[in-house]
JSON list of C-alpha atoms and ligand atoms in Angstrom, two decimals:
[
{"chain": "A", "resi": 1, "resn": "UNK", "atom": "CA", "xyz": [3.73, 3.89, -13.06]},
{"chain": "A", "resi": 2, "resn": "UNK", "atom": "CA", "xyz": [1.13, 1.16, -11.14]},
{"chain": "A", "resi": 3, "resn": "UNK", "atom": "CA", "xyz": [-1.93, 0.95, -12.93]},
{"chain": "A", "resi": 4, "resn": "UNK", "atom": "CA", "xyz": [-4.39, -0.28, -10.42]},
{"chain": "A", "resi": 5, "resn": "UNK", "atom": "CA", "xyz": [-6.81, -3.32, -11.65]},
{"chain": "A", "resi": 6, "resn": "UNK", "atom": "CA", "xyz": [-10.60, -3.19, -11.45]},
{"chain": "A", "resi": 7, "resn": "UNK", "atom": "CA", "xyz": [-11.96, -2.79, -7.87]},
{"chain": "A", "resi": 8, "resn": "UNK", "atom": "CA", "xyz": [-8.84, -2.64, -6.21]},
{"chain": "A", "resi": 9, "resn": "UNK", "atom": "CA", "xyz": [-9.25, 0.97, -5.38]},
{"chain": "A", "resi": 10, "resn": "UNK", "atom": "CA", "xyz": [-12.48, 0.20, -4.02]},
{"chain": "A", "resi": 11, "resn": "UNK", "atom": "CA", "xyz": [-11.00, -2.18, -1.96]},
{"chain": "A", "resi": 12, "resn": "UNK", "atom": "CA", "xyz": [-8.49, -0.54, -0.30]},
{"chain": "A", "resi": 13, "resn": "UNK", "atom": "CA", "xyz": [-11.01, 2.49, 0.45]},
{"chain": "A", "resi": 14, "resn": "UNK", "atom": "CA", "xyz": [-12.87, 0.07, 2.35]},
{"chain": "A", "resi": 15, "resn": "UNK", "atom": "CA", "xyz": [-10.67, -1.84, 4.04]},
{"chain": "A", "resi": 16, "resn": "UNK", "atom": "CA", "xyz": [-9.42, 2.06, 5.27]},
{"chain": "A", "resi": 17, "resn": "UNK", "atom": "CA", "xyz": [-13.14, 2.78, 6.32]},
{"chain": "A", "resi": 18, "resn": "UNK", "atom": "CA", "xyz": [-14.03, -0.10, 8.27]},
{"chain": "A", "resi": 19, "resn": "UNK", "atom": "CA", "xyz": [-10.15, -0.30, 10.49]},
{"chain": "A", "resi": 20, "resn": "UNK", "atom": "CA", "xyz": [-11.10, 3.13, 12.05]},
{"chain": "A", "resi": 21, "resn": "UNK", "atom": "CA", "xyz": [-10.14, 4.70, 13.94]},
{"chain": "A", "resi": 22, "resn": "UNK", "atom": "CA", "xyz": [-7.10, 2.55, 13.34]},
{"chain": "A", "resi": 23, "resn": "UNK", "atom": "CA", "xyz": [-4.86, 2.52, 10.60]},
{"chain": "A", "resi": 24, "resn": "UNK", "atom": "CA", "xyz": [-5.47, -0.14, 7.61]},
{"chain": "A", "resi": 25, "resn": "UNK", "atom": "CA", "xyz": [-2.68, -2.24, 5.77]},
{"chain": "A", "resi": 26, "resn": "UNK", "atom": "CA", "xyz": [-2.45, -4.53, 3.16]},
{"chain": "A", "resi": 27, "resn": "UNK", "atom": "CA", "xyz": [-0.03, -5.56, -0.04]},
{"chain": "A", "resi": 28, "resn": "UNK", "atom": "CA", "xyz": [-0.56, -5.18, -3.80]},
{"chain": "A", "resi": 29, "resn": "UNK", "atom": "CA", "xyz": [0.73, -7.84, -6.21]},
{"chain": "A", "resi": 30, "resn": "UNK", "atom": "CA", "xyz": [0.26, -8.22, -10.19]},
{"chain": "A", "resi": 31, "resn": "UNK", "atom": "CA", "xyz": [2.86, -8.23, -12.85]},
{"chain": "A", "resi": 32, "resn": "UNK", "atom": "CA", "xyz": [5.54, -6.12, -14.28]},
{"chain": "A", "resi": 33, "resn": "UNK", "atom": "CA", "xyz": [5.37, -5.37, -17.80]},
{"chain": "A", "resi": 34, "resn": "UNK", "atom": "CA", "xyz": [8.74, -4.56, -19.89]},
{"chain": "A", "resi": 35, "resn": "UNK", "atom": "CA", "xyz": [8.77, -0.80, -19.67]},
{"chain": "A", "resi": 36, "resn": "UNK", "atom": "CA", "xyz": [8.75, -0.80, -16.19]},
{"chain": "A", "resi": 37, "resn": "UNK", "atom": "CA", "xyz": [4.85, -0.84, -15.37]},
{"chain": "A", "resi": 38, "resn": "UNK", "atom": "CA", "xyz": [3.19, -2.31, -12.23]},
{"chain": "A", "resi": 39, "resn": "UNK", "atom": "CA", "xyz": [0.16, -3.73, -13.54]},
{"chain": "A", "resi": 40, "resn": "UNK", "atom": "CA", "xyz": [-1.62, -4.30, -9.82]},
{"chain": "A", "resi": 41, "resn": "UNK", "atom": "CA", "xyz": [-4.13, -8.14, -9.87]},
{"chain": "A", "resi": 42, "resn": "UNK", "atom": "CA", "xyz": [-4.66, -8.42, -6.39]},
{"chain": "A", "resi": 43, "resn": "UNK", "atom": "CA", "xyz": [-4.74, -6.41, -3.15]},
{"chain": "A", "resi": 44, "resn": "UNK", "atom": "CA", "xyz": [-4.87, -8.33, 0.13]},
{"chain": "A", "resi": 45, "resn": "UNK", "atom": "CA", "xyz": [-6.35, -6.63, 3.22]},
{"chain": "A", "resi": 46, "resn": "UNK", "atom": "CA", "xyz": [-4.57, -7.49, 5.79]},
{"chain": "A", "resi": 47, "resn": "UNK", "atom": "CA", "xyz": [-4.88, -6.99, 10.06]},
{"chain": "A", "resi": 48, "resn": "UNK", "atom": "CA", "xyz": [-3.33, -4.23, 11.49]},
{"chain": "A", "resi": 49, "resn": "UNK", "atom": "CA", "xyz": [-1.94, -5.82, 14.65]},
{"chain": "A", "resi": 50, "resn": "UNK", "atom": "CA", "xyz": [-0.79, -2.83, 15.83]},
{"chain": "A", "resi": 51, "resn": "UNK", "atom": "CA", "xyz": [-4.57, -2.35, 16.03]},
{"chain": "A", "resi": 52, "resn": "UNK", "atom": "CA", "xyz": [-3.43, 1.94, 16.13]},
{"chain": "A", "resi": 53, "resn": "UNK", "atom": "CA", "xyz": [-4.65, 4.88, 14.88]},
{"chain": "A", "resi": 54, "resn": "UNK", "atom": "CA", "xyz": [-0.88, 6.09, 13.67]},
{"chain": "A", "resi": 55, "resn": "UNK", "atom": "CA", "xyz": [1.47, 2.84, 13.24]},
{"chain": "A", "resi": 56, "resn": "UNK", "atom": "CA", "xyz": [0.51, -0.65, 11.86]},
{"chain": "A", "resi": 57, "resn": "UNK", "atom": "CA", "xyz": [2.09, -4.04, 11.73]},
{"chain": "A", "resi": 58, "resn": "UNK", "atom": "CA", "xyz": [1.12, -6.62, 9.20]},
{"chain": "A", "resi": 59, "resn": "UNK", "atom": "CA", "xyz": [-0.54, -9.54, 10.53]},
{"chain": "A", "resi": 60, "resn": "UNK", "atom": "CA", "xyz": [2.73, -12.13, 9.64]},
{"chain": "A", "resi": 61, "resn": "UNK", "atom": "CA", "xyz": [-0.24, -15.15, 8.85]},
{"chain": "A", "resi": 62, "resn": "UNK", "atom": "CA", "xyz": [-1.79, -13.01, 6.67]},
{"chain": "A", "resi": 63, "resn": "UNK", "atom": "CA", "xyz": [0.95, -12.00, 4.68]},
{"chain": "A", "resi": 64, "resn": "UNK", "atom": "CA", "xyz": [2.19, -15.41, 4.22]},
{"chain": "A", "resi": 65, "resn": "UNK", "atom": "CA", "xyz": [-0.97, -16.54, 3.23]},
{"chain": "A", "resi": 66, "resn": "UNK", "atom": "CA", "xyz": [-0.67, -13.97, 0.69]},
{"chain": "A", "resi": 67, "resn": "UNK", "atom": "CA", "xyz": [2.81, -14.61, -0.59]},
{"chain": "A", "resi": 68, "resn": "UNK", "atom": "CA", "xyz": [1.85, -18.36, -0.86]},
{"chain": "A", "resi": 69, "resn": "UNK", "atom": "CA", "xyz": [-1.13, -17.16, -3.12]},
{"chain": "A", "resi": 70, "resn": "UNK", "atom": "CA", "xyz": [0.69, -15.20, -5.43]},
{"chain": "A", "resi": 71, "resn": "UNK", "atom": "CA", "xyz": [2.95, -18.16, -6.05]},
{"chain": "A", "resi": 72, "resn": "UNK", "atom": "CA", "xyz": [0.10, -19.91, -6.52]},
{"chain": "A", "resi": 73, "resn": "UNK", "atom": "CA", "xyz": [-0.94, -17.71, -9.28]},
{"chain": "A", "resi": 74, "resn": "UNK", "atom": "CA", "xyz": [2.23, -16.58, -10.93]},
{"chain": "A", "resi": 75, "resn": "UNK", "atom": "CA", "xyz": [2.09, -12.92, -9.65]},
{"chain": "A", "resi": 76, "resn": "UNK", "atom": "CA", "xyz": [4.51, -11.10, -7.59]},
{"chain": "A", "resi": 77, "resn": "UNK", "atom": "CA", "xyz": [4.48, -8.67, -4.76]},
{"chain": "A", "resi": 78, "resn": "UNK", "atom": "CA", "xyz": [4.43, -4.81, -6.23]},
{"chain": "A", "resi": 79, "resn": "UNK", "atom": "CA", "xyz": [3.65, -3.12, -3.25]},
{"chain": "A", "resi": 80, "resn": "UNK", "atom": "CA", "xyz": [1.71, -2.10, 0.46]},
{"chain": "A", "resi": 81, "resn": "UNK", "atom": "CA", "xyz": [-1.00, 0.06, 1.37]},
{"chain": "A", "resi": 82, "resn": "UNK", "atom": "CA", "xyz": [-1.92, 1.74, 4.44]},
{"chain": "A", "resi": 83, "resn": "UNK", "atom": "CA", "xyz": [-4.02, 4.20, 5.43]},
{"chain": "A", "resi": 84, "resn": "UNK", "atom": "CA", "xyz": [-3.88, 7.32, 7.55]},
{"chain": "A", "resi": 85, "resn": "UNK", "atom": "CA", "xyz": [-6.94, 8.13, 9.39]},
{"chain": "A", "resi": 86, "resn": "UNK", "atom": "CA", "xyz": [-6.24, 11.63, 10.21]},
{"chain": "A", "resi": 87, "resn": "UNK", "atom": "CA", "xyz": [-3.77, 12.70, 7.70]},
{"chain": "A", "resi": 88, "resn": "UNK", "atom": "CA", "xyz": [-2.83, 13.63, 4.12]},
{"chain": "A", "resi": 89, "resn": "UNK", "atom": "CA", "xyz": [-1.59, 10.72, 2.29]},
{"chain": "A", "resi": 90, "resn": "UNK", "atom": "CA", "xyz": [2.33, 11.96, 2.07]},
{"chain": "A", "resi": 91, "resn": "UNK", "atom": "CA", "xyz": [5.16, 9.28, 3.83]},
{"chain": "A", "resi": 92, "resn": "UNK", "atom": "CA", "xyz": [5.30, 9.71, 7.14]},
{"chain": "A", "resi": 93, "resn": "UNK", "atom": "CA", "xyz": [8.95, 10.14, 8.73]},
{"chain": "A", "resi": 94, "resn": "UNK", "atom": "CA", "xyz": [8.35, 6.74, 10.48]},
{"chain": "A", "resi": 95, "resn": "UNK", "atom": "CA", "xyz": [6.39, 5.45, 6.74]},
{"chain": "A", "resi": 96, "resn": "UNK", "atom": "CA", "xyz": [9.91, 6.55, 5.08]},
{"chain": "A", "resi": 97, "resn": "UNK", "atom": "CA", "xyz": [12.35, 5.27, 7.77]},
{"chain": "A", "resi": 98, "resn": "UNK", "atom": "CA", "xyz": [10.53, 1.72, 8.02]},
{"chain": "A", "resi": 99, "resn": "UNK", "atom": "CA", "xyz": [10.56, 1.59, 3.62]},
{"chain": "A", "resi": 100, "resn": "UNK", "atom": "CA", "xyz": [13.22, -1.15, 3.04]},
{"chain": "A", "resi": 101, "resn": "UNK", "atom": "CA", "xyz": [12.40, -1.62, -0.86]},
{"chain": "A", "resi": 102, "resn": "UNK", "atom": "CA", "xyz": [13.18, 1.23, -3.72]},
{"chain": "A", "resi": 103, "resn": "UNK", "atom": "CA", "xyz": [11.79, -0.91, -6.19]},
{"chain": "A", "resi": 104, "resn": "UNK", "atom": "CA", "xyz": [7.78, -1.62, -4.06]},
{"chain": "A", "resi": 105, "resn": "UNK", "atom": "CA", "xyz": [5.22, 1.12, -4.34]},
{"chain": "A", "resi": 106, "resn": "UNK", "atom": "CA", "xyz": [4.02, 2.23, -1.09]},
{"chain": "A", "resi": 107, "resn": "UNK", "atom": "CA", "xyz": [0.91, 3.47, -1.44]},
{"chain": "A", "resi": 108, "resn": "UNK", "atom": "CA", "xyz": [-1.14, 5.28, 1.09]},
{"chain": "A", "resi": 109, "resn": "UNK", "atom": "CA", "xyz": [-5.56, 6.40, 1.43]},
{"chain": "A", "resi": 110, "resn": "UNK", "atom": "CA", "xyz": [-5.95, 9.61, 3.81]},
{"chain": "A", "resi": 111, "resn": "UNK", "atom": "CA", "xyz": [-9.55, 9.45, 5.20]},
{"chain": "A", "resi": 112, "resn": "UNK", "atom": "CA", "xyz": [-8.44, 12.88, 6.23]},
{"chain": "A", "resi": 113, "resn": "UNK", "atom": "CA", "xyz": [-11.14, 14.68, 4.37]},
{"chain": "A", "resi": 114, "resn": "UNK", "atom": "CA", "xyz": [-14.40, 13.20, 3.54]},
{"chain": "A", "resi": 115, "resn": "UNK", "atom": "CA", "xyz": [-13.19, 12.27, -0.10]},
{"chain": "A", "resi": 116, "resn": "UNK", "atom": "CA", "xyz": [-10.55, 9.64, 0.40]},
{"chain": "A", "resi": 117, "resn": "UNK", "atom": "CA", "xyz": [-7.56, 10.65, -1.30]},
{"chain": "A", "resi": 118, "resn": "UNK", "atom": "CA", "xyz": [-5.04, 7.54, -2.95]},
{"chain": "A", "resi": 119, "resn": "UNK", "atom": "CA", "xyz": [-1.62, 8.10, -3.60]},
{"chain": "A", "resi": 120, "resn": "UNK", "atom": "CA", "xyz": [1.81, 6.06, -4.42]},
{"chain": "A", "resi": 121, "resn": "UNK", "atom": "CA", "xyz": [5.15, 6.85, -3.56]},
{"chain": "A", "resi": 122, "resn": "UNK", "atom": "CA", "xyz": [8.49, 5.24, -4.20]},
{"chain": "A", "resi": 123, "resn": "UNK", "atom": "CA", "xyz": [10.74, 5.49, -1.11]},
{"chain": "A", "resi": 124, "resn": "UNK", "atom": "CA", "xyz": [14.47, 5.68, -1.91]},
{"chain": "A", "resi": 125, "resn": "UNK", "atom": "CA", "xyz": [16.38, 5.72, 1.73]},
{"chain": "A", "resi": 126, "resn": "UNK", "atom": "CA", "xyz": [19.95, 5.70, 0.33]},
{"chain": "A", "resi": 127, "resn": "UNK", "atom": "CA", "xyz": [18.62, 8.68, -1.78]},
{"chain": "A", "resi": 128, "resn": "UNK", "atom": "CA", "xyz": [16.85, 10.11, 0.62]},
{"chain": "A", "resi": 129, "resn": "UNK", "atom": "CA", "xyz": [14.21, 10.58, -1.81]},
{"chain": "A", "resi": 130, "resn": "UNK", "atom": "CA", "xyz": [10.14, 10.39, -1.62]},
{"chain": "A", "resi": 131, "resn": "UNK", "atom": "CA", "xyz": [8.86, 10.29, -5.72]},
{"chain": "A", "resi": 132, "resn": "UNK", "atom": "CA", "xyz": [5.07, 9.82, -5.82]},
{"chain": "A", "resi": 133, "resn": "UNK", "atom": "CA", "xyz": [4.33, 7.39, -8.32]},
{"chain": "A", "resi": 134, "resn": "UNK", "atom": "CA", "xyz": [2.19, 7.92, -11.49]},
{"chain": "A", "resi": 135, "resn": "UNK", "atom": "CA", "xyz": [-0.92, 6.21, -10.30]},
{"chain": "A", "resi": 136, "resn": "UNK", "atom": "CA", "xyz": [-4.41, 5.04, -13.07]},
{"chain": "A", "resi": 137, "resn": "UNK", "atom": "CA", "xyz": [-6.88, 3.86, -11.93]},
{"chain": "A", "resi": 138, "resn": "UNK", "atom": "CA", "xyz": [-9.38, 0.51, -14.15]},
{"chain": "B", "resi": 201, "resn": "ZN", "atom": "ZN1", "xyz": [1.87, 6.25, 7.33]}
]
């Protein structure tokens, strides 16, 4: 389960909006409780350098600049988002072949429809499995 902090979904809506008609990306950090829960701090918004409506890269500053801030404060990476402009928010085959982590939630917005619609997944490739992820909201 990822239980998303105050705002964050907010966030990554936006961040979705305003990279059309490109695809969005970012990554999701917080804490890990004892049972297993992703409690989610912090999302950073990062560049899509891929600057495309159906793939995106990461902008590598960016996400070291992120990974040196959650050092900074004692949180750890749980996840990425990205969005998919045209689409429902389900894995795409590229989304599931480029997953290297069972253990990240990789969460995706679909501006599809004019509601944006937020879901998780957790990619197993060895399994060959797509699970979408339990997924509150603050
Ligand atoms: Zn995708």
């Amino acid at each position: 389960m990822l239980i998303l902090g105050e705002n964050l979904l907010e966030k990554m809506i936006a961040h979705s909006r305003a990279a059309l008609p490109n695809e969005a990306c970012g990554l999701l950090a917080g804490s890990i409780d004892g049972a297993g829960v992703k409690n989610a701090e912090e999302v950073y918004c990062m560049k899509n350098v891929d600057e495309s409506p159906e793939h995106f890269s990461m902008s590598s500053a960016e996400q070291f600049a992120a990974v040196a801030d959650m050092r900074r404060r004692g949180i750890v990476l749980l996840g990425n988002f990205h969005s998919h402009p045209g689409t429902p928010a389900r894995p795409s085959e590229e989304d599931i072949r480029l997953a290297f982590d069972r253990s990240l939630s990789y969460l995706i917005v679909s501006l599809a429809r004019p509601e944006p619609v937020l879901k998780s997944f957790i990619i197993d490739k060895d399994g060959h499995s797509v699970t979408e992820e339990r997924l509150v909201s603050r």
